[in-house]
XYZ file of C-alpha atoms in Angstrom:
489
model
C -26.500 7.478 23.023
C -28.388 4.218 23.171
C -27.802 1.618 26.101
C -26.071 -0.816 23.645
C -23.595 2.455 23.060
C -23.200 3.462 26.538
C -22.555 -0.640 26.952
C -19.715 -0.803 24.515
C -18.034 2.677 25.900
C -18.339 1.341 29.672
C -16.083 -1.696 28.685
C -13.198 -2.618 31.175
C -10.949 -0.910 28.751
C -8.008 -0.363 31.418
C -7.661 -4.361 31.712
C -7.305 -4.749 27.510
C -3.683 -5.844 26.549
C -2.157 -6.732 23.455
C -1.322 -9.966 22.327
C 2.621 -10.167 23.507
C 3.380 -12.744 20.674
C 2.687 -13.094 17.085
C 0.142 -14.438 15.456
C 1.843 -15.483 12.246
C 5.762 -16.385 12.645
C 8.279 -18.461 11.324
C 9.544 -20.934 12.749
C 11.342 -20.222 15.997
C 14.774 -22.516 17.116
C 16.559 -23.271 19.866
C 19.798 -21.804 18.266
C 21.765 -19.116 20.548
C 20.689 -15.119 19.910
C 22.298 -12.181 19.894
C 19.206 -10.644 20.982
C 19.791 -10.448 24.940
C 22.636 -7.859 23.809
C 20.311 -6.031 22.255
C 18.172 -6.278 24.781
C 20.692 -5.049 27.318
C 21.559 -2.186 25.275
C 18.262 -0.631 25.511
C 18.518 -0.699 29.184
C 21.679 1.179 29.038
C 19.822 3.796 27.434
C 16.932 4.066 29.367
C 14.919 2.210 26.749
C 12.144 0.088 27.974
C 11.399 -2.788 25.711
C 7.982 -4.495 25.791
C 7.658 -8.208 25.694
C 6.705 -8.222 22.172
C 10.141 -6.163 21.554
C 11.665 -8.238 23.120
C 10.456 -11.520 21.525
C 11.227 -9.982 18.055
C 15.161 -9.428 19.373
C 15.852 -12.202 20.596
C 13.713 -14.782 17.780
C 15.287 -12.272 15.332
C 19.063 -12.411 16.182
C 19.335 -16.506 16.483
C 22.778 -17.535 14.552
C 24.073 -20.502 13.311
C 26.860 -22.610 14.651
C 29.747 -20.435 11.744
C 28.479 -17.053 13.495
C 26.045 -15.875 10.756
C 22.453 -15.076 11.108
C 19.760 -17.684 11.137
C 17.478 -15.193 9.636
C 18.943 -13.185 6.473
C 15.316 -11.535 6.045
C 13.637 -10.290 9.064
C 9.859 -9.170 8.491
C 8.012 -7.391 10.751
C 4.479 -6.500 10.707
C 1.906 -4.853 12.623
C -0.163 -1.795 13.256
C 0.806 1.516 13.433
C 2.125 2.811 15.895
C 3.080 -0.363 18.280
C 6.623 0.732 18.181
C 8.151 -0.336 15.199
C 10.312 2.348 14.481
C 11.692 2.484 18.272
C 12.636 -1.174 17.381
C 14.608 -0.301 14.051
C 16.168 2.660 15.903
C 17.453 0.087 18.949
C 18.590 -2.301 16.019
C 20.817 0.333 14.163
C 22.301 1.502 17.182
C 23.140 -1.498 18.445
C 24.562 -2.499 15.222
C 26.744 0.757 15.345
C 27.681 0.797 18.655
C 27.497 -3.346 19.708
C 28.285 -5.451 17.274
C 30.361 -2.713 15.097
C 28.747 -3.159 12.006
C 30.201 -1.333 8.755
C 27.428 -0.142 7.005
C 23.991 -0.284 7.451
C 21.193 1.457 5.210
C 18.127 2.705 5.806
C 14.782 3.227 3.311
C 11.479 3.930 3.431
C 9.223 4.837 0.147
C 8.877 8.276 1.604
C 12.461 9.593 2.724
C 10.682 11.905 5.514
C 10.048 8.776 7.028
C 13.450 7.872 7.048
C 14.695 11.090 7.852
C 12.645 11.009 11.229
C 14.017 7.832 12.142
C 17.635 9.326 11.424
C 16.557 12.779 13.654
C 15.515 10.382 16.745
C 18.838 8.742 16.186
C 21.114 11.632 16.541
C 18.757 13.030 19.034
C 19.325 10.037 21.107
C 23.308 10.067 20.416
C 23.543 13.254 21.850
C 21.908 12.495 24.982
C 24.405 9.681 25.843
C 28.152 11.339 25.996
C 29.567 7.824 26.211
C 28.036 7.053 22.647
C 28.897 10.933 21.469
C 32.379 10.338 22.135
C 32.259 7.645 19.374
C 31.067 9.871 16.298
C 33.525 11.056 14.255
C 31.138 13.161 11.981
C 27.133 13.592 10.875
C 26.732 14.573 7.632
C 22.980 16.261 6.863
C 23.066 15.889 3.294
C 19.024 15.754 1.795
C 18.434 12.452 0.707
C 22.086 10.430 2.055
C 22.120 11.486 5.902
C 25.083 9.515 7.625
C 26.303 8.964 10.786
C 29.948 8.027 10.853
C 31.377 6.380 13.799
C 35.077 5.725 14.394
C 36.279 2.709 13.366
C 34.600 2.523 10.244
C 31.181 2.205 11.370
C 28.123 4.088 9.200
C 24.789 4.336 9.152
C 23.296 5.679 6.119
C 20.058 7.348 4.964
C 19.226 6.636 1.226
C 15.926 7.836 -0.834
C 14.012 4.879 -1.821
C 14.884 5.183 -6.218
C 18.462 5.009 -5.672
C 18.947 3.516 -2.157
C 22.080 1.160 -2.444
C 23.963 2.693 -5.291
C 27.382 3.094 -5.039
C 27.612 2.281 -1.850
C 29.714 -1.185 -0.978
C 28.218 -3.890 1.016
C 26.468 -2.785 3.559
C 25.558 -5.386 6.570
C 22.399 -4.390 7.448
C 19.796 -2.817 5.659
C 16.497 -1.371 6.703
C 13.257 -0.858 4.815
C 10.303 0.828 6.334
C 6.872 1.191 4.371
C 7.267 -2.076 2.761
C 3.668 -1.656 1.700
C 4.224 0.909 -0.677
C 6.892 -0.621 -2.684
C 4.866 -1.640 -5.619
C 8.209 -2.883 -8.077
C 10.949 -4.472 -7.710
C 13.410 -1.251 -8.163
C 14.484 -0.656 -4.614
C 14.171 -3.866 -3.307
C 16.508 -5.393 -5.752
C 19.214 -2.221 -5.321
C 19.398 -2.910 -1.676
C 19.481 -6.523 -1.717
C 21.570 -7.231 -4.215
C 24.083 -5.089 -3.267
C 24.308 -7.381 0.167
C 25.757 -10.040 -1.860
C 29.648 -9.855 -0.904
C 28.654 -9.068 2.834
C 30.052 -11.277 5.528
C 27.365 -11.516 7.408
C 24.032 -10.027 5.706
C 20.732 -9.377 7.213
C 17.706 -7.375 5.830
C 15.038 -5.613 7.799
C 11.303 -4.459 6.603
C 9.100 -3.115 8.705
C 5.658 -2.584 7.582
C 1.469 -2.828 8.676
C -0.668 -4.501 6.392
C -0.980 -3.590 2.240
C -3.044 -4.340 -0.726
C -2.984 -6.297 -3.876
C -0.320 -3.723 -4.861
C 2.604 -4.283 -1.991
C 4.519 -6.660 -4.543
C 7.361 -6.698 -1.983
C 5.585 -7.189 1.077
C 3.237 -9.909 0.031
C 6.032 -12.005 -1.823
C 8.146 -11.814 1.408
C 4.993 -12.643 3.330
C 4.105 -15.832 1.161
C 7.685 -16.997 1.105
C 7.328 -16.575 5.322
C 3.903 -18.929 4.988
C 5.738 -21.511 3.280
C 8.337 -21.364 5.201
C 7.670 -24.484 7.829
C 7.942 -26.674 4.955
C 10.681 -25.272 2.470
C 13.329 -24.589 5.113
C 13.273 -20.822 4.201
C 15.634 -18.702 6.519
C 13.588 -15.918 6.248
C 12.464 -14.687 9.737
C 8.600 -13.271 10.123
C 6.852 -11.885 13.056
C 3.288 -10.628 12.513
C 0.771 -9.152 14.420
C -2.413 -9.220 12.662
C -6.307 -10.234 13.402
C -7.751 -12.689 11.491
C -8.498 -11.856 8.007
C -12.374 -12.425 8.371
C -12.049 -10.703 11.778
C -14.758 -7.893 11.916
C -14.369 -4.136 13.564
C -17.480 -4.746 15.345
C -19.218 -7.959 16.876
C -22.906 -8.954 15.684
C -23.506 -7.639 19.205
C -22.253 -4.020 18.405
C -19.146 -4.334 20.280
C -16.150 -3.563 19.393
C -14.152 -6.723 18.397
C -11.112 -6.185 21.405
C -9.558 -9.747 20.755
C -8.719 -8.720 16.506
C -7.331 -5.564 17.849
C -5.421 -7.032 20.609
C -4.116 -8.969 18.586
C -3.136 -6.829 15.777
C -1.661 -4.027 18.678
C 0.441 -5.455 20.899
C 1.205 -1.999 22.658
C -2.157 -1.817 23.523
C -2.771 -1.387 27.006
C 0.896 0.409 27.214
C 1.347 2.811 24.716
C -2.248 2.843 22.931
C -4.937 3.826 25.252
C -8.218 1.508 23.933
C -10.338 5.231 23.659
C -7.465 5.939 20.657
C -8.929 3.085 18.970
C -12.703 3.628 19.840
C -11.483 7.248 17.460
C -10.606 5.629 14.351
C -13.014 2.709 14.147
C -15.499 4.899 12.015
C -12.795 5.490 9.526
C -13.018 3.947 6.063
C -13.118 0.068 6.723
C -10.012 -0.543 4.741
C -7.818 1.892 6.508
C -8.806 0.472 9.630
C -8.137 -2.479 8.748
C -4.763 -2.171 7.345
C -3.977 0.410 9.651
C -5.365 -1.069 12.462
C -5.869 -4.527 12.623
C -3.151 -5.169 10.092
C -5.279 -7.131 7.687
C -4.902 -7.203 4.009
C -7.487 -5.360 1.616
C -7.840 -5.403 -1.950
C -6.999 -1.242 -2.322
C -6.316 1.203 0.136
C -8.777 4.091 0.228
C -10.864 1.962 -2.587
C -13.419 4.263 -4.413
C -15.377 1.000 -5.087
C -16.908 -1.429 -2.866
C -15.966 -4.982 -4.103
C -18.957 -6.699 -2.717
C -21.116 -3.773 -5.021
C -18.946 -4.346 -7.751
C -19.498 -8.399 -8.132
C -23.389 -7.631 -7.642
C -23.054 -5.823 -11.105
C -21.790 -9.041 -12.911
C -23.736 -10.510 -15.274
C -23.102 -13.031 -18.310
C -21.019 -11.073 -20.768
C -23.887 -8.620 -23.132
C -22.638 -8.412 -26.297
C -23.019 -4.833 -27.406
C -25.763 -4.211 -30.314
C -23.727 -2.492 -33.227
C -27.167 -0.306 -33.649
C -27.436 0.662 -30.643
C -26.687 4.130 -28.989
C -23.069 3.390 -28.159
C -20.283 6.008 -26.069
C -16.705 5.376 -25.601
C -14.624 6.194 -23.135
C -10.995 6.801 -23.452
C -7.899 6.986 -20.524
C -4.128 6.883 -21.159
C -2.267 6.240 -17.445
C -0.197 9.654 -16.340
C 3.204 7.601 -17.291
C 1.705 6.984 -21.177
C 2.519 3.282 -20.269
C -1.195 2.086 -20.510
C -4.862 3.124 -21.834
C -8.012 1.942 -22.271
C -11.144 1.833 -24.122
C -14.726 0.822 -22.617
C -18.300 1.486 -24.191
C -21.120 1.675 -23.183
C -25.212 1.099 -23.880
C -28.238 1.106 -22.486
C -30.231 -1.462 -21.404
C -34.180 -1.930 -20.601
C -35.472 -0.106 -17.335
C -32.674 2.772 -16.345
C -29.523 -0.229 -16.437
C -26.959 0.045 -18.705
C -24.230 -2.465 -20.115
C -20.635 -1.489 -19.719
C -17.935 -3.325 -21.497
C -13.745 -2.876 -21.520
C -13.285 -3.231 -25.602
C -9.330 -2.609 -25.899
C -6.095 -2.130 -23.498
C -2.773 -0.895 -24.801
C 0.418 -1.422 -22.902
C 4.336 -0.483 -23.754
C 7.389 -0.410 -21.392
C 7.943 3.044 -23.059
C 5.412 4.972 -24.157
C 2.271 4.313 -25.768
C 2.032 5.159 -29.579
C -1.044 7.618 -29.574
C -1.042 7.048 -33.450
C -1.517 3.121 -33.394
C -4.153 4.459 -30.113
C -6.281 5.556 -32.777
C -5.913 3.494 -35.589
C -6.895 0.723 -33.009
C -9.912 3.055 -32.080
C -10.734 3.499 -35.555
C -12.551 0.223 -36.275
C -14.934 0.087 -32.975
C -16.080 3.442 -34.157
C -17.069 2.326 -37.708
C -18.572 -1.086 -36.280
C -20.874 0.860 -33.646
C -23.028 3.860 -33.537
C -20.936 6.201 -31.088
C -22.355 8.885 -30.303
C -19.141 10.374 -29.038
C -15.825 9.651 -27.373
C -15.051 10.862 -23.958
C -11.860 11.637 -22.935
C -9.492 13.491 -20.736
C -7.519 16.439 -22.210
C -4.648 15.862 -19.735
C -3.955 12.045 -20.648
C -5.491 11.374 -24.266
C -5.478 14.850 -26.159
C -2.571 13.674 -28.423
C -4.788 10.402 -29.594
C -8.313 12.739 -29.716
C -6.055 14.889 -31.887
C -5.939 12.216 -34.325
C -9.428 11.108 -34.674
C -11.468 14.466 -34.132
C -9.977 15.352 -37.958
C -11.114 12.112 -39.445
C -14.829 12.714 -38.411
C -15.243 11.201 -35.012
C -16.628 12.769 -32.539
C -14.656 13.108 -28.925
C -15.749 15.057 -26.135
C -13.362 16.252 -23.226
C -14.727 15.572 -19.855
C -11.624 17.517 -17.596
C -13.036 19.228 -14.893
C -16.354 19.631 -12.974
C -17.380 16.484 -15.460
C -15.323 14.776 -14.713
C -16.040 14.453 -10.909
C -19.754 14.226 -12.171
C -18.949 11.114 -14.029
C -16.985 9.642 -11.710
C -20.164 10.158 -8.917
C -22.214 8.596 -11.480
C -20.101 5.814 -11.732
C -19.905 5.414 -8.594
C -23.836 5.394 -7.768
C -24.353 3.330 -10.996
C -22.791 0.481 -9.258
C -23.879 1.073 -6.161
C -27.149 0.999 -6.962
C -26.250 -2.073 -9.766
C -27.731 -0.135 -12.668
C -23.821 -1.020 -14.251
C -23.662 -4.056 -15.807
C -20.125 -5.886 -16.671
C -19.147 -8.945 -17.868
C -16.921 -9.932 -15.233
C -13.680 -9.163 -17.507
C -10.664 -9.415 -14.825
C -8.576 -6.897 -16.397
C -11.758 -4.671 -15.740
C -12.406 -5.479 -12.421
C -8.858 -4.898 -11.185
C -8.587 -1.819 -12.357
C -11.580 -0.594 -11.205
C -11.025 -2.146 -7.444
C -7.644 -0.718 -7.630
C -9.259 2.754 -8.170
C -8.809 5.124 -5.528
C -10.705 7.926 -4.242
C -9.493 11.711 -4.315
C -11.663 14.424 -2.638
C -12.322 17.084 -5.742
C -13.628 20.962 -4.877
C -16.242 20.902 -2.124
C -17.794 17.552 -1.621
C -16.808 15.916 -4.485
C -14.286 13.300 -5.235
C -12.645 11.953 -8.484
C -10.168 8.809 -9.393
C -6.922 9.822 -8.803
C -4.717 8.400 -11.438
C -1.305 8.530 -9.556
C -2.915 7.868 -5.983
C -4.396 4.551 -6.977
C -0.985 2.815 -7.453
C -1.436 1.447 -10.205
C -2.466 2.191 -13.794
C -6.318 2.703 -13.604
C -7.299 4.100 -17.122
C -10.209 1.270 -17.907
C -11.359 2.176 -14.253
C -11.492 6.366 -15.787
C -12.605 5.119 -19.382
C -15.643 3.898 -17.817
C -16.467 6.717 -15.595
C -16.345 8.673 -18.638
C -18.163 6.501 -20.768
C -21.086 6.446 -17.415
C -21.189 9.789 -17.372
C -23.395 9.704 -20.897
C -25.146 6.234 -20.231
C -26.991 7.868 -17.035
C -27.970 10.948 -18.962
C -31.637 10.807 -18.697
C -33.835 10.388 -22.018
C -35.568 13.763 -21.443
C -34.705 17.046 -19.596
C -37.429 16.120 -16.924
C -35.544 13.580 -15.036
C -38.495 12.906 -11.889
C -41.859 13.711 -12.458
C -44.120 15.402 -9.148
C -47.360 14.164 -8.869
């Protein structure tokens, strides 16, 4: 350990505190809140709030002069861990048991989340007779788990495809995982189905996405805007800065972005948990941990790498060697064709020629006709493709004479290394296209066998097929010109 080390690990970590209010909120009123009840609830059941809790209930619960919520929409973000989902569970029971709501739903993108949320609930119920004498049955059915309190009071677990259908106005609703809603499906079953509520008001809790988190980051932009459109939505977030770093210039760890981001720390998150993760990938701490926004989560490509490899568009020489590569996405929805040829020194050009897209299913017939034409124009050597996403369009062209080669398995993890090092090491070459460059940022890494890794297709959000296509098409740019690759002296 070097004295800079031992410097950083002898910090006064028993005095750091997190930040107690948000960084990013919406605007706060002086209207009356419902939030002391809430507040006093907790108390009741031996639930000590933090400050930051306690902000968020009271800012959160403000109503109007009729009775109804200030807020409709109530986002909160931060890191994991700070005691989010205490806050949701205090929120639902409070609604059952308080202010006698009729039917509230809960959602998160995976339902085990959910479920565990439902678990502490109960668990909690049947510590406190005085609120066990109030349930008139719990139902433990996989996927709608409800609690049904006399009166006509419910709370309701629903998975995250189907989570407000056929059930009739509920009056509050609860989304966890915001990040990882990537279409507008779930949102719009739960919210929508608020519309003939009395008194409406939606929860999401979520830490920090990606480019992906359609529902998060529209909520969040409507929450920026907010000061000067008069939009009721309610938004507490505690993030760092988003050109905050992990670590100082000095080698220290940056306390004040994570203070910020972790208001529990100091009370529920000793600092040494943090020291732990720092040396994590960079964009899981940082969506993770300091709440900031990154292009992809668990990125196989560096961005930074990735715009060194831009170059003016190189038209591709017809004579040239040429190789394709070809990716349909798992859902048949979208493919992709790239090429690519070598260029002076050991650099090579890569180019994304042709994208398909249908709301169905892709025609692998027109696929090839489409193909057809590059091959004729260029000298392709062959066509490289996946067996488990393109077979039906390689089907089509191997009989009319072009050549395709399948690249599943062990090659395929070779070609996506190669990839990988080709840009790192800026031997790639693009044009810049964007379609190309999202895809291929949107990429994420799977580990593959021992050591290796590969794109994963369904892990990376998104569709992801020009990112694979070129990969594929790499894997036979890099091949060396002659079996002896480095000469010895």
């Amino acid at each position: 350990m070097t004295e800079k080390e031992a410097i950083v690990l002898k910090l006064p970590q028993s005095s750091l505190g997190g930040v107690q209010t948000p960084r990013i909120c919406s605007k706060l009123t002086d209207l009356p809140s419902k939030g002391q009840e809430m507040i006093d609830f907790a108390e009741s059941l031996s639930i000590k709030l933090m400050d930051w809790q306690k902000f968020v209930a009271i800012h959160g619960h403000k109503i109007k002069e009729d009775g109804r919520w200030a807020h409709s929409e109530v986002g909160l973000c931060l890191s994991r861990q700070n005691g989010k989902s205490t806050l949701m569970m205090l929120r639902i029971l409070t609604g059952m048991f308080v202010w006698g709501e009729g039917l509230q739903l809960a959602s998160a993108h995976r339902l085990t989340t959910s479920l565990e949320t439902f678990r502490q609930i109960v668990g909690l119920i049947e510590t406190h007779p005085e609120l066990e004498k109030e349930v008139k049955k719990i139902r433990w059915q996989h996927g709608a788990e409800e609690i049904e309190l006399f009166g006509n009071r419910r709370f309701v677990v629903k998975a995250a495809n189907n989570a407000a259908r056929g059930l009739s106005k509920p009056e509050t609703i609860h989304m966890d995982e915001l990040r990882e809603y990537k279409d507008e499906d779930a949102w719009s079953s739960m919210r929508y189905s608020m519309m003939s509520a009395k008194n409406p008001q939606v929860w999401i809790y979520s830490s920090a996405g990606d480019q992906h988190s359609i529902i998060l980051n529209k909520l969040r932009e409507r929450a920026l805007a907010s000061a000067t459109t008069n939009d009721p939505i309610g938004w507490f977030e505690w993030s760092a800065k988003p050109d905050a770093p992990i670590t100082l210039p000095s080698g220290e760890i940056n306390w004040s972005a994570f203070a910020q981001a972790n208001p529990s720390l100091g009370i529920t998150i000793h600092p040494d948990n943090i020291l732990a993760a720092i040396n994590d990938p960079p964009d899981i701490v940082r969506t993770e941990i300091l709440t900031q926004w990154v292009d992809t989560i668990n990125s196989a490509i560096d961005p930074q790498k990735w715009n060194l490899c831009q170059t003016d568009p190189i038209p591709l020489d017809p004579d040239k060697e040429t190789w394709f590569g070809l990716d349909l996405s798992p859902d048949r929805k979208f493919a992709a064709l790239t090429a690519t040829q070598k260029l002076p020194g050991e650099k090579f050009n890569l180019v994304l020629l042709h994208t398909w897209s249908n709301d169905y299913s892709i025609n692998d017939l027109a696929v090839a006709n489409d193909i057809a034409p590059y091959v004729r124009k260029y000298n392709v050597q062959t066509i490289a493709y996946s067996a488990r996403t393109a077979q039906a369009v390689a089907s089509r062209l191997i009989p009319a004479g072009f050549s395709c080669t399948n690249m599943d398995g062990a090659i395929y993890a070779e070609s996506c290394d190669r990839w990988l090092g080709a840009i790192n090491s800026h031997r790639l070459q693009h044009g810049g296209n964007e379609e190309l460059t999202q895809q291929t940022l949107s990429a994420a890494k799977l580990p593959y066998g021992d050591g290796s890794w590969i794109i994963g297709r369904r892990a990376s959000r998104v569709a992801v097929c020009a990112a694979v296509a070129s990969a594929l098409a790499t894997y036979f740019a890099t091949q060396p010109e002659t079996e002896v690759d480095i000469q010895i002296a």
